[in-house]
C-alpha cells in the first residue's frame, strides 16, 4: 500500500515496521489506515516535502504510527485551537483517537518538517 501511495503521489515514502505482533480490532486498523493516508495526503498537498517516512511500532500495549516529512513545516500554535474549520482532517483523527483511548501528537517547525504520532491500544488477550 505504501509503495502504491508513493507512486500515486510521486514522492518517496520509506516504510519501517518492527517485527512485533500488533493485534488491533478491524475497525481500529481501518481507522489507522485511513488516518495514515489522510496524513500522507496532507503532506503531499501542503508540506512541499521531498520524502516521507512511516514507522509502525509496538510499545507495550500500544501500537504507534509515526509519519515524518522533510517539508516546510507549519506554526504548531494553530494546533491549540484545532477545530472543524482549521485542519478538519487532523481534528477528526484526534477526536477518534481520543475516543478509542489513544493519543495524537504533532510536532512541526517552520522549515524543519512535521512529525505526527498516532498511538492506540492493542488487544492483549
N, C-alpha and C. Protein backbone atom coordinates (compact mmCIF):
# COMPACT_ATOMS: atom_id res chain seq x y z
N UNK A 1 0.83 -1.20 0.00
CA UNK A 1 0.00 0.00 0.00
C UNK A 1 0.87 1.25 0.00
N UNK A 2 1.92 1.26 0.82
CA UNK A 2 2.81 2.43 0.87
C UNK A 2 3.48 2.63 -0.50
N UNK A 3 3.89 1.54 -1.14
CA UNK A 3 4.51 1.65 -2.47
C UNK A 3 3.55 2.28 -3.46
N UNK A 4 2.28 1.87 -3.42
CA UNK A 4 1.29 2.43 -4.33
C UNK A 4 1.08 3.92 -4.04
N UNK A 5 1.01 4.29 -2.77
CA UNK A 5 0.85 5.70 -2.42
C UNK A 5 2.06 6.50 -2.89
N UNK A 6 3.24 5.93 -2.74
CA UNK A 6 4.46 6.60 -3.19
C UNK A 6 4.40 6.86 -4.70
N UNK A 7 3.95 5.86 -5.46
CA UNK A 7 3.80 6.02 -6.90
C UNK A 7 2.71 7.03 -7.23
N UNK A 8 1.54 6.89 -6.59
CA UNK A 8 0.41 7.77 -6.87
C UNK A 8 0.75 9.23 -6.59
N UNK A 9 1.45 9.47 -5.49
CA UNK A 9 1.75 10.84 -5.08
C UNK A 9 3.10 11.33 -5.61
N UNK A 10 3.86 10.43 -6.24
CA UNK A 10 5.17 10.78 -6.81
C UNK A 10 6.12 11.38 -5.76
N UNK A 11 6.20 10.69 -4.61
CA UNK A 11 7.12 11.11 -3.55
C UNK A 11 7.66 9.84 -2.87
N UNK A 12 8.96 9.80 -2.57
CA UNK A 12 9.48 8.62 -1.89
C UNK A 12 8.91 8.50 -0.47
N UNK A 13 8.41 7.32 -0.16
CA UNK A 13 7.90 7.04 1.19
C UNK A 13 8.66 5.83 1.71
N UNK A 14 9.41 6.05 2.77
CA UNK A 14 10.15 4.95 3.40
C UNK A 14 9.25 4.36 4.49
N UNK A 15 9.14 3.04 4.47
CA UNK A 15 8.27 2.34 5.43
C UNK A 15 9.11 1.43 6.30
N UNK A 16 8.90 1.52 7.61
CA UNK A 16 9.57 0.62 8.55
C UNK A 16 8.52 0.04 9.50
N UNK A 17 8.68 -1.26 9.80
CA UNK A 17 7.75 -1.95 10.69
C UNK A 17 8.57 -2.89 11.56
N UNK A 18 8.45 -2.72 12.88
CA UNK A 18 9.16 -3.67 13.74
C UNK A 18 8.51 -5.04 13.58
N UNK A 19 9.12 -6.06 14.12
CA UNK A 19 8.64 -7.42 13.90
C UNK A 19 7.66 -7.90 14.98
N UNK A 20 7.27 -7.01 15.88
CA UNK A 20 6.36 -7.40 16.96
C UNK A 20 4.92 -7.51 16.46
N UNK A 21 4.15 -8.45 17.04
CA UNK A 21 2.73 -8.54 16.65
C UNK A 21 1.97 -7.29 17.12
N UNK A 22 0.99 -6.90 16.32
CA UNK A 22 0.22 -5.69 16.62
C UNK A 22 -1.27 -5.99 16.47
N UNK A 23 -1.82 -6.76 17.37
CA UNK A 23 -3.23 -7.13 17.24
C UNK A 23 -4.15 -5.95 17.58
N UNK A 24 -4.89 -5.49 16.59
CA UNK A 24 -5.89 -4.44 16.81
C UNK A 24 -7.20 -4.90 16.19
N UNK A 25 -8.28 -4.36 16.70
CA UNK A 25 -9.59 -4.68 16.13
C UNK A 25 -9.66 -4.16 14.70
N UNK A 26 -10.44 -4.83 13.89
CA UNK A 26 -10.51 -4.49 12.47
C UNK A 26 -10.88 -3.03 12.24
N UNK A 27 -11.87 -2.52 12.98
CA UNK A 27 -12.29 -1.14 12.75
C UNK A 27 -11.19 -0.15 13.14
N UNK A 28 -10.41 -0.48 14.16
CA UNK A 28 -9.29 0.39 14.55
C UNK A 28 -8.20 0.34 13.48
N UNK A 29 -7.94 -0.85 12.95
CA UNK A 29 -6.96 -0.99 11.87
C UNK A 29 -7.36 -0.18 10.64
N UNK A 30 -8.64 -0.22 10.29
CA UNK A 30 -9.12 0.56 9.13
C UNK A 30 -9.01 2.05 9.42
N UNK A 31 -9.35 2.45 10.64
CA UNK A 31 -9.22 3.86 11.02
C UNK A 31 -7.76 4.32 10.90
N UNK A 32 -6.82 3.50 11.38
CA UNK A 32 -5.41 3.86 11.30
C UNK A 32 -4.94 3.94 9.85
N UNK A 33 -5.41 3.03 9.02
CA UNK A 33 -5.06 3.06 7.60
C UNK A 33 -5.54 4.37 6.98
N UNK A 34 -6.82 4.70 7.19
CA UNK A 34 -7.38 5.93 6.61
C UNK A 34 -6.68 7.17 7.16
N UNK A 35 -6.38 7.15 8.45
CA UNK A 35 -5.72 8.31 9.07
C UNK A 35 -4.31 8.48 8.53
N UNK A 36 -3.60 7.38 8.35
CA UNK A 36 -2.25 7.45 7.78
C UNK A 36 -2.32 8.00 6.36
N UNK A 37 -3.27 7.51 5.59
CA UNK A 37 -3.44 8.01 4.22
C UNK A 37 -3.79 9.50 4.22
N UNK A 38 -4.64 9.93 5.15
CA UNK A 38 -5.00 11.35 5.27
C UNK A 38 -3.77 12.19 5.58
N UNK A 39 -2.95 11.72 6.50
CA UNK A 39 -1.73 12.46 6.87
C UNK A 39 -0.77 12.56 5.69
N UNK A 40 -0.58 11.46 4.97
CA UNK A 40 0.31 11.47 3.81
C UNK A 40 -0.25 12.41 2.73
N UNK A 41 -1.56 12.38 2.52
CA UNK A 41 -2.18 13.29 1.56
C UNK A 41 -1.95 14.74 1.96
N UNK A 42 -2.06 15.05 3.26
CA UNK A 42 -1.79 16.41 3.74
C UNK A 42 -0.34 16.82 3.46
N UNK A 43 0.58 15.90 3.66
CA UNK A 43 1.99 16.19 3.38
C UNK A 43 2.14 16.56 1.90
N UNK A 44 1.56 15.74 1.04
CA UNK A 44 1.68 15.97 -0.40
C UNK A 44 1.07 17.32 -0.79
N UNK A 45 -0.09 17.64 -0.23
CA UNK A 45 -0.80 18.88 -0.59
C UNK A 45 -0.13 20.14 -0.04
N UNK A 46 0.41 20.06 1.18
CA UNK A 46 0.79 21.29 1.88
C UNK A 46 2.26 21.43 2.25
N UNK A 47 2.98 20.33 2.41
CA UNK A 47 4.30 20.41 3.05
C UNK A 47 5.46 20.71 2.10
N UNK A 48 5.25 20.55 0.80
CA UNK A 48 6.35 20.70 -0.15
C UNK A 48 7.53 19.80 0.23
N UNK A 49 7.21 18.62 0.71
CA UNK A 49 8.24 17.68 1.17
C UNK A 49 8.87 16.95 0.00
N UNK A 50 10.11 16.48 0.22
CA UNK A 50 10.82 15.67 -0.76
C UNK A 50 10.74 14.19 -0.41
N UNK A 51 10.43 13.89 0.86
CA UNK A 51 10.30 12.49 1.27
C UNK A 51 9.45 12.39 2.53
N UNK A 52 8.93 11.18 2.73
CA UNK A 52 8.09 10.87 3.89
C UNK A 52 8.61 9.56 4.48
N UNK A 53 8.55 9.47 5.80
CA UNK A 53 8.90 8.22 6.47
C UNK A 53 7.73 7.80 7.35
N UNK A 54 7.35 6.52 7.25
CA UNK A 54 6.27 5.97 8.06
C UNK A 54 6.84 4.80 8.86
N UNK A 55 6.70 4.86 10.17
CA UNK A 55 7.14 3.79 11.07
C UNK A 55 5.94 3.24 11.82
N UNK A 56 5.83 1.93 11.89
CA UNK A 56 4.80 1.29 12.71
C UNK A 56 5.53 0.48 13.77
N UNK A 57 5.22 0.81 15.03
CA UNK A 57 5.93 0.16 16.13
C UNK A 57 4.96 -0.24 17.23
N UNK A 58 5.36 -1.25 17.97
CA UNK A 58 4.62 -1.63 19.16
C UNK A 58 5.46 -1.26 20.37
N UNK A 59 4.82 -0.55 21.27
CA UNK A 59 5.46 -0.21 22.55
C UNK A 59 4.53 -0.64 23.66
N UNK A 60 4.86 -1.76 24.30
CA UNK A 60 4.00 -2.28 25.36
C UNK A 60 2.64 -2.65 24.83
N UNK A 61 1.61 -2.04 25.38
CA UNK A 61 0.24 -2.32 24.97
C UNK A 61 -0.29 -1.28 23.98
N UNK A 62 0.61 -0.63 23.25
CA UNK A 62 0.20 0.38 22.28
C UNK A 62 0.81 0.11 20.91
N UNK A 63 0.06 0.49 19.90
CA UNK A 63 0.54 0.49 18.53
C UNK A 63 0.75 1.94 18.15
N UNK A 64 1.93 2.23 17.64
CA UNK A 64 2.23 3.60 17.24
C UNK A 64 2.54 3.68 15.76
N UNK A 65 2.00 4.72 15.13
CA UNK A 65 2.32 5.01 13.73
C UNK A 65 2.91 6.42 13.71
N UNK A 66 4.15 6.50 13.24
CA UNK A 66 4.84 7.79 13.16
C UNK A 66 5.02 8.15 11.70
N UNK A 67 4.59 9.36 11.35
CA UNK A 67 4.70 9.87 9.99
C UNK A 67 5.54 11.13 10.05
N UNK A 68 6.67 11.13 9.34
CA UNK A 68 7.58 12.28 9.34
C UNK A 68 7.80 12.76 7.91
N UNK A 69 7.93 14.08 7.77
CA UNK A 69 8.27 14.61 6.46
C UNK A 69 9.37 15.64 6.60
N UNK A 70 10.00 15.96 5.47
CA UNK A 70 11.08 16.95 5.45
C UNK A 70 10.62 18.23 4.78
N UNK A 71 9.33 18.53 4.94
CA UNK A 71 8.74 19.68 4.27
C UNK A 71 8.93 21.00 5.01
N UNK A 72 8.10 21.96 4.65
CA UNK A 72 8.25 23.33 5.15
C UNK A 72 7.74 23.51 6.57
N UNK A 73 7.03 22.52 7.11
CA UNK A 73 6.50 22.64 8.46
C UNK A 73 5.41 23.69 8.53
N UNK A 74 4.96 23.96 9.75
CA UNK A 74 3.95 24.98 9.96
C UNK A 74 4.02 25.46 11.40
N UNK A 75 3.35 26.54 11.67
CA UNK A 75 3.30 27.09 13.02
C UNK A 75 2.40 26.20 13.87
N UNK A 76 2.99 25.41 14.74
CA UNK A 76 2.22 24.43 15.50
C UNK A 76 1.32 25.07 16.55
N UNK A 77 1.39 26.38 16.75
CA UNK A 77 0.48 27.01 17.70
C UNK A 77 -0.97 26.91 17.24
N UNK A 78 -1.21 26.71 15.93
CA UNK A 78 -2.59 26.56 15.46
C UNK A 78 -3.21 25.27 15.99
N UNK A 79 -2.40 24.33 16.42
CA UNK A 79 -2.92 23.06 16.92
C UNK A 79 -3.65 23.22 18.25
N UNK A 80 -3.35 24.27 18.98
CA UNK A 80 -4.02 24.50 20.27
C UNK A 80 -5.50 24.77 20.08
N UNK A 81 -5.86 25.27 18.92
CA UNK A 81 -7.26 25.60 18.64
C UNK A 81 -7.78 24.77 17.47
N UNK A 82 -7.30 23.55 17.36
CA UNK A 82 -7.70 22.68 16.25
C UNK A 82 -9.21 22.45 16.29
N UNK A 83 -9.89 22.89 15.27
CA UNK A 83 -11.35 22.76 15.18
C UNK A 83 -11.73 22.24 13.81
N UNK A 84 -13.03 22.09 13.59
CA UNK A 84 -13.52 21.65 12.28
C UNK A 84 -13.07 22.62 11.18
N UNK A 85 -12.99 23.91 11.49
CA UNK A 85 -12.71 24.89 10.44
C UNK A 85 -11.24 24.96 10.08
N UNK A 86 -10.35 24.60 11.01
CA UNK A 86 -8.91 24.62 10.74
C UNK A 86 -8.40 23.20 10.91
N UNK A 87 -7.96 22.59 9.85
CA UNK A 87 -7.41 21.24 9.96
C UNK A 87 -8.45 20.20 10.29
N UNK A 88 -9.54 20.17 9.54
CA UNK A 88 -10.62 19.23 9.83
C UNK A 88 -10.13 17.79 9.90
N UNK A 89 -9.25 17.39 8.98
CA UNK A 89 -8.76 16.02 8.99
C UNK A 89 -8.05 15.67 10.28
N UNK A 90 -7.14 16.54 10.72
CA UNK A 90 -6.43 16.29 11.98
C UNK A 90 -7.38 16.36 13.17
N UNK A 91 -8.34 17.27 13.13
CA UNK A 91 -9.33 17.36 14.21
C UNK A 91 -10.09 16.05 14.32
N UNK A 92 -10.55 15.54 13.20
CA UNK A 92 -11.31 14.30 13.18
C UNK A 92 -10.46 13.12 13.69
N UNK A 93 -9.22 13.05 13.25
CA UNK A 93 -8.32 11.98 13.69
C UNK A 93 -8.11 12.08 15.21
N UNK A 94 -7.84 13.28 15.69
CA UNK A 94 -7.59 13.46 17.13
C UNK A 94 -8.81 13.03 17.95
N UNK A 95 -10.00 13.44 17.53
CA UNK A 95 -11.20 13.10 18.29
C UNK A 95 -11.46 11.59 18.30
N UNK A 96 -11.27 10.94 17.17
CA UNK A 96 -11.50 9.49 17.11
C UNK A 96 -10.46 8.74 17.94
N UNK A 97 -9.21 9.17 17.87
CA UNK A 97 -8.16 8.51 18.64
C UNK A 97 -8.44 8.65 20.14
N UNK A 98 -8.86 9.84 20.55
CA UNK A 98 -9.22 10.02 21.97
C UNK A 98 -10.35 9.08 22.37
N UNK A 99 -11.33 8.94 21.50
CA UNK A 99 -12.49 8.10 21.78
C UNK A 99 -12.09 6.64 22.02
N UNK A 100 -11.10 6.16 21.30
CA UNK A 100 -10.69 4.75 21.45
C UNK A 100 -9.56 4.59 22.47
N UNK A 101 -9.23 5.66 23.19
CA UNK A 101 -8.23 5.56 24.26
C UNK A 101 -6.81 5.77 23.80
N UNK A 102 -6.62 6.38 22.66
CA UNK A 102 -5.27 6.62 22.14
C UNK A 102 -4.86 8.07 22.24
N UNK A 103 -3.85 8.42 21.49
CA UNK A 103 -3.31 9.78 21.54
C UNK A 103 -2.78 10.17 20.17
N UNK A 104 -2.85 11.46 19.88
CA UNK A 104 -2.29 12.02 18.65
C UNK A 104 -1.33 13.13 19.05
N UNK A 105 -0.08 13.00 18.65
CA UNK A 105 0.94 14.01 18.94
C UNK A 105 1.44 14.57 17.62
N UNK A 106 1.60 15.90 17.58
CA UNK A 106 2.06 16.55 16.36
C UNK A 106 3.14 17.56 16.72
N UNK A 107 4.28 17.44 16.06
CA UNK A 107 5.36 18.41 16.19
C UNK A 107 5.64 18.97 14.81
N UNK A 108 5.80 20.27 14.76
CA UNK A 108 6.17 20.88 13.50
C UNK A 108 6.94 22.16 13.77
N UNK A 109 7.86 22.43 12.89
CA UNK A 109 8.64 23.66 12.98
C UNK A 109 8.87 24.16 11.57
N UNK A 110 8.72 25.46 11.40
CA UNK A 110 8.91 26.04 10.07
C UNK A 110 10.27 25.65 9.51
N UNK A 111 10.30 25.23 8.27
CA UNK A 111 11.48 24.81 7.53
C UNK A 111 12.16 23.56 8.10
N UNK A 112 11.50 22.84 9.01
CA UNK A 112 12.10 21.63 9.57
C UNK A 112 11.18 20.43 9.51
N UNK A 113 10.04 20.55 8.84
CA UNK A 113 9.17 19.41 8.66
C UNK A 113 8.21 19.19 9.81
N UNK A 114 7.51 18.07 9.71
CA UNK A 114 6.46 17.73 10.66
C UNK A 114 6.57 16.26 11.04
N UNK A 115 6.23 15.97 12.30
CA UNK A 115 6.16 14.59 12.78
C UNK A 115 4.82 14.40 13.46
N UNK A 116 4.11 13.36 13.05
CA UNK A 116 2.81 13.01 13.63
C UNK A 116 2.92 11.60 14.19
N UNK A 117 2.48 11.43 15.43
CA UNK A 117 2.46 10.10 16.04
C UNK A 117 1.04 9.80 16.49
N UNK A 118 0.50 8.71 15.95
CA UNK A 118 -0.81 8.21 16.40
C UNK A 118 -0.54 6.96 17.22
N UNK A 119 -1.09 6.90 18.41
CA UNK A 119 -0.94 5.67 19.20
C UNK A 119 -2.31 5.23 19.69
N UNK A 120 -2.52 3.93 19.63
CA UNK A 120 -3.79 3.33 20.04
C UNK A 120 -3.50 2.07 20.86
N UNK A 121 -4.42 1.72 21.74
CA UNK A 121 -4.23 0.48 22.50
C UNK A 121 -4.38 -0.75 21.58
N UNK A 122 -3.65 -1.81 21.92
CA UNK A 122 -3.77 -3.05 21.17
C UNK A 122 -4.50 -4.07 22.03
N UNK A 123 -4.97 -5.12 21.38
CA UNK A 123 -5.63 -6.21 22.11
C UNK A 123 -4.56 -6.99 22.87
N UNK A 124 -4.83 -7.30 24.12
CA UNK A 124 -3.85 -8.03 24.92
C UNK A 124 -4.37 -9.40 25.36
N UNK A 125 -5.34 -9.95 24.67
CA UNK A 125 -5.91 -11.25 25.06
C UNK A 125 -5.15 -12.40 24.46
